[in-house]
Amino acid sequence: MATVATATNNDELPQLNIRPALNNGELTAGYKLVADSIAQQRQTLNRSLILHPLTLSGAVAIVAIVVRLNYNSPATLMLLTAGVVIALLSLVQRLSADYLEEAERIGSRDEFERRVKGEGREMVVAVWNDTVVGAVVTEGEKVWAWTVMRKYRGKGLGKDLLEAAVAMVRQRSKGKKAMVEFSEQHASRHPILLILVGVG
């Protein structure tokens, strides 16, 4: 697919290769990246929920009411404020629990066999220094999963991976104009996260 040669300070660095997965080891590593990425998205959702202006203003309003009603009792004030914080964190944890369940489900061997090795499914990987650092899983003309290892994000690798996957799908369609799009069941879906931060 694509080979990107990079070097800094005149030192030769390993080449970054973006290509279809060549063996079971690369398929497994790419799929593990997908499962890990889903679990990591729980942190993104938690941060977005906690720092959302509505959440913060609601928590401040509740604490202000508690302060107003219990101004003369510092111990009660501290206890009630701690209760508000615990309730907020419990709600956030409950709203994001689906991510861990999904990561565990996707990480199962049966799901791996179905999602990666099934008919019409292919994986494009980014390999750096013999390590899979990114993956795109396609199902026919749909992208089911797309991820890059956390420390390699923000460098354009995800864009390159997606372009390589789209090119592979179009090449496979043998001249037919393929409309590649994200699957409605893509791995990163979560309605709350989509609404709050536009991820997915």
Short mmCIF file of C-alpha atoms in Angstrom, two decimals:
data_model
loop_
_atom_site.label_atom_id
_atom_site.label_comp_id
_atom_site.label_asym_id
_atom_site.label_seq_id
_atom_site.Cartn_x
_atom_site.Cartn_y
_atom_site.Cartn_z
CA MET A 1 0.00 0.00 0.00
CA ALA A 2 2.16 2.83 1.30
CA THR A 3 5.61 3.14 2.75
CA VAL A 4 6.62 6.30 4.54
CA ALA A 5 10.33 6.72 5.17
CA THR A 6 11.22 9.10 7.99
CA ALA A 7 14.52 10.18 9.47
CA THR A 8 15.63 12.79 12.00
CA ASN A 9 19.13 14.03 12.79
CA ASN A 10 20.44 11.92 9.88
CA ASP A 11 19.70 8.73 11.85
CA GLU A 12 17.96 5.97 9.95
CA LEU A 13 14.65 5.10 11.54
CA PRO A 14 12.54 2.06 10.75
CA GLN A 15 10.07 2.53 7.92
CA LEU A 16 6.38 2.93 8.56
CA ASN A 17 4.46 0.54 6.32
CA ILE A 18 0.73 0.87 5.68
CA ARG A 19 -0.60 -2.28 4.03
CA PRO A 20 -3.06 -5.14 4.36
CA ALA A 21 -2.39 -7.37 7.38
CA LEU A 22 -0.14 -10.21 6.25
CA ASN A 23 -0.59 -12.83 8.94
CA ASN A 24 -2.57 -13.91 11.98
CA GLY A 25 -0.17 -12.06 14.31
CA GLU A 26 -0.86 -8.74 12.60
CA LEU A 27 -4.60 -9.40 12.55
CA THR A 28 -4.54 -10.17 16.28
CA ALA A 29 -2.42 -7.10 17.10
CA GLY A 30 -4.67 -4.82 15.02
CA TYR A 31 -7.81 -6.23 16.60
CA LYS A 32 -6.33 -5.80 20.09
CA LEU A 33 -5.70 -2.14 19.21
CA VAL A 34 -9.41 -1.80 18.35
CA ALA A 35 -10.49 -3.33 21.67
CA ASP A 36 -8.01 -1.17 23.62
CA SER A 37 -9.18 1.94 21.81
CA ILE A 38 -12.79 1.27 22.79
CA ALA A 39 -11.79 0.93 26.44
CA GLN A 40 -9.77 4.18 26.19
CA GLN A 41 -12.81 6.01 24.88
CA ARG A 42 -14.40 5.56 28.29
CA GLN A 43 -11.85 8.04 29.63
CA THR A 44 -12.76 10.51 26.90
CA LEU A 45 -16.44 10.15 27.71
CA ASN A 46 -15.86 10.50 31.47
CA ARG A 47 -13.78 13.65 30.97
CA SER A 48 -16.38 15.10 28.59
CA LEU A 49 -19.25 14.37 30.96
CA ILE A 50 -17.50 15.73 34.05
CA LEU A 51 -16.22 18.89 32.34
CA HIS A 52 -19.36 19.58 30.34
CA PRO A 53 -20.76 23.05 31.17
CA LEU A 54 -24.18 21.62 32.11
CA THR A 55 -22.62 19.12 34.51
CA LEU A 56 -20.37 21.72 36.12
CA SER A 57 -23.11 24.32 36.46
CA GLY A 58 -25.51 21.71 37.88
CA ALA A 59 -22.92 20.57 40.44
CA VAL A 60 -22.14 24.17 41.43
CA ALA A 61 -25.86 24.93 41.79
CA ILE A 62 -26.41 21.88 44.02
CA VAL A 63 -23.39 22.75 46.16
CA ALA A 64 -24.61 26.37 46.39
CA ILE A 65 -28.00 25.16 47.62
CA VAL A 66 -26.28 22.90 50.15
CA VAL A 67 -24.13 25.83 51.33
CA ARG A 68 -27.18 28.06 51.63
CA LEU A 69 -29.13 25.49 53.65
CA ASN A 70 -26.23 24.40 55.89
CA TYR A 71 -24.05 27.48 56.22
CA ASN A 72 -23.67 27.16 60.00
CA SER A 73 -22.55 23.52 59.99
CA PRO A 74 -19.19 22.99 58.24
CA ALA A 75 -19.19 19.23 58.92
CA THR A 76 -22.63 18.76 57.35
CA LEU A 77 -21.63 21.03 54.45
CA MET A 78 -18.52 18.93 53.74
CA LEU A 79 -20.48 15.69 54.00
CA LEU A 80 -23.25 16.85 51.65
CA THR A 81 -20.74 18.29 49.16
CA ALA A 82 -18.87 14.98 49.16
CA GLY A 83 -22.20 13.21 48.59
CA VAL A 84 -22.91 15.41 45.54
CA VAL A 85 -19.47 14.66 44.09
CA ILE A 86 -19.84 10.90 44.69
CA ALA A 87 -23.30 10.91 43.09
CA LEU A 88 -21.95 12.77 40.05
CA LEU A 89 -19.01 10.38 39.64
CA SER A 90 -21.30 7.36 40.05
CA LEU A 91 -23.61 8.67 37.33
CA VAL A 92 -20.66 9.28 34.98
CA GLN A 93 -19.32 5.77 35.65
CA ARG A 94 -22.73 4.25 34.88
CA LEU A 95 -23.11 6.22 31.64
CA SER A 96 -19.70 5.05 30.40
CA ALA A 97 -19.89 1.40 31.55
CA ASP A 98 -20.96 0.26 28.06
CA TYR A 99 -17.46 0.94 26.74
CA LEU A 100 -15.82 -1.62 29.01
CA GLU A 101 -18.50 -4.19 28.22
CA GLU A 102 -18.08 -3.56 24.49
CA ALA A 103 -14.28 -3.81 24.72
CA GLU A 104 -14.57 -7.14 26.54
CA ARG A 105 -17.10 -8.44 24.01
CA ILE A 106 -15.02 -7.32 21.06
CA GLY A 107 -11.90 -8.78 22.65
CA SER A 108 -13.38 -12.29 22.67
CA ARG A 109 -12.04 -14.94 20.30
CA ASP A 110 -15.47 -15.56 18.70
CA GLU A 111 -15.91 -11.88 17.90
CA PHE A 112 -12.34 -11.75 16.52
CA GLU A 113 -13.09 -14.65 14.19
CA ARG A 114 -16.36 -13.06 13.06
CA ARG A 115 -15.14 -9.48 12.65
CA VAL A 116 -11.68 -10.00 11.20
CA LYS A 117 -11.62 -13.38 9.52
CA GLY A 118 -15.16 -13.44 8.15
CA GLU A 119 -15.98 -13.20 4.47
CA GLY A 120 -15.63 -9.70 3.01
CA ARG A 121 -13.62 -8.44 5.97
CA GLU A 122 -10.12 -7.06 5.66
CA MET A 123 -7.68 -5.18 7.82
CA VAL A 124 -5.18 -2.52 6.82
CA VAL A 125 -2.40 -2.03 9.36
CA ALA A 126 0.32 0.50 10.01
CA VAL A 127 3.50 -1.31 11.02
CA TRP A 128 6.37 0.58 12.64
CA ASN A 129 9.50 -1.30 13.71
CA ASP A 130 7.67 -4.67 13.46
CA THR A 131 4.85 -3.38 15.71
CA VAL A 132 1.28 -2.79 14.56
CA VAL A 133 0.55 0.81 15.59
CA GLY A 134 -2.72 1.35 13.72
CA ALA A 135 -5.52 -0.58 12.04
CA VAL A 136 -8.62 -0.15 9.91
CA VAL A 137 -11.11 -3.02 9.66
CA THR A 138 -13.48 -3.02 6.69
CA GLU A 139 -16.60 -5.08 6.09
CA GLY A 140 -17.39 -4.93 2.40
CA GLU A 141 -17.65 -1.22 1.60
CA LYS A 142 -18.03 -0.16 5.23
CA VAL A 143 -15.40 0.80 7.80
CA TRP A 144 -16.13 -1.07 11.02
CA ALA A 145 -13.12 0.04 13.09
CA TRP A 146 -10.34 2.57 12.74
CA THR A 147 -7.71 3.25 15.40
CA VAL A 148 -4.13 4.25 16.06
CA MET A 149 -2.03 3.44 19.12
CA ARG A 150 -2.38 6.32 21.58
CA LYS A 151 1.23 7.56 21.43
CA TYR A 152 1.09 7.78 17.61
CA ARG A 153 -2.13 9.80 17.44
CA GLY A 154 -2.20 13.36 16.13
CA LYS A 155 0.51 12.74 13.52
CA GLY A 156 -1.70 12.07 10.47
CA LEU A 157 -1.31 8.31 10.65
CA GLY A 158 -5.05 7.72 11.08
CA LYS A 159 -5.78 9.71 7.92
CA ASP A 160 -3.17 7.75 5.97
CA LEU A 161 -4.60 4.46 7.26
CA LEU A 162 -8.14 5.40 6.29
CA GLU A 163 -7.04 6.50 2.81
CA ALA A 164 -5.22 3.18 2.32
CA ALA A 165 -8.31 1.24 3.44
CA VAL A 166 -10.57 3.19 1.09
CA ALA A 167 -8.13 2.58 -1.79
CA MET A 168 -8.10 -1.16 -0.97
CA VAL A 169 -11.92 -1.34 -0.95
CA ARG A 170 -12.12 0.52 -4.26
CA GLN A 171 -9.47 -1.70 -5.82
CA ARG A 172 -11.36 -4.78 -4.66
CA SER A 173 -14.55 -3.48 -6.29
CA LYS A 174 -12.88 -3.90 -9.71
CA GLY A 175 -13.67 -0.63 -11.40
CA LYS A 176 -17.08 -0.25 -9.80
CA LYS A 177 -17.36 3.10 -7.98
CA ALA A 178 -17.38 2.00 -4.33
CA MET A 179 -19.01 4.31 -1.78
CA VAL A 180 -16.98 3.65 1.35
CA GLU A 181 -18.66 4.79 4.56
CA PHE A 182 -18.64 4.06 8.28
CA SER A 183 -20.77 1.16 9.40
CA GLU A 184 -23.74 2.00 11.60
CA GLN A 185 -22.36 -0.66 13.94
CA HIS A 186 -18.81 0.71 13.97
CA ALA A 187 -16.73 -0.13 17.00
CA SER A 188 -16.52 3.42 18.39
CA ARG A 189 -20.22 4.18 18.49
CA HIS A 190 -21.75 5.52 21.70
CA PRO A 191 -24.64 7.98 21.54
CA ILE A 192 -23.59 10.05 24.56
CA LEU A 193 -20.03 10.49 23.34
CA LEU A 194 -21.22 11.32 19.84
CA ILE A 195 -23.45 14.08 21.23
CA LEU A 196 -20.90 15.54 23.66
CA VAL A 197 -17.65 15.47 21.72
CA GLY A 198 -18.54 14.42 18.19
CA VAL A 199 -16.35 11.29 18.31
CA GLY A 200 -17.30 8.09 16.56
#
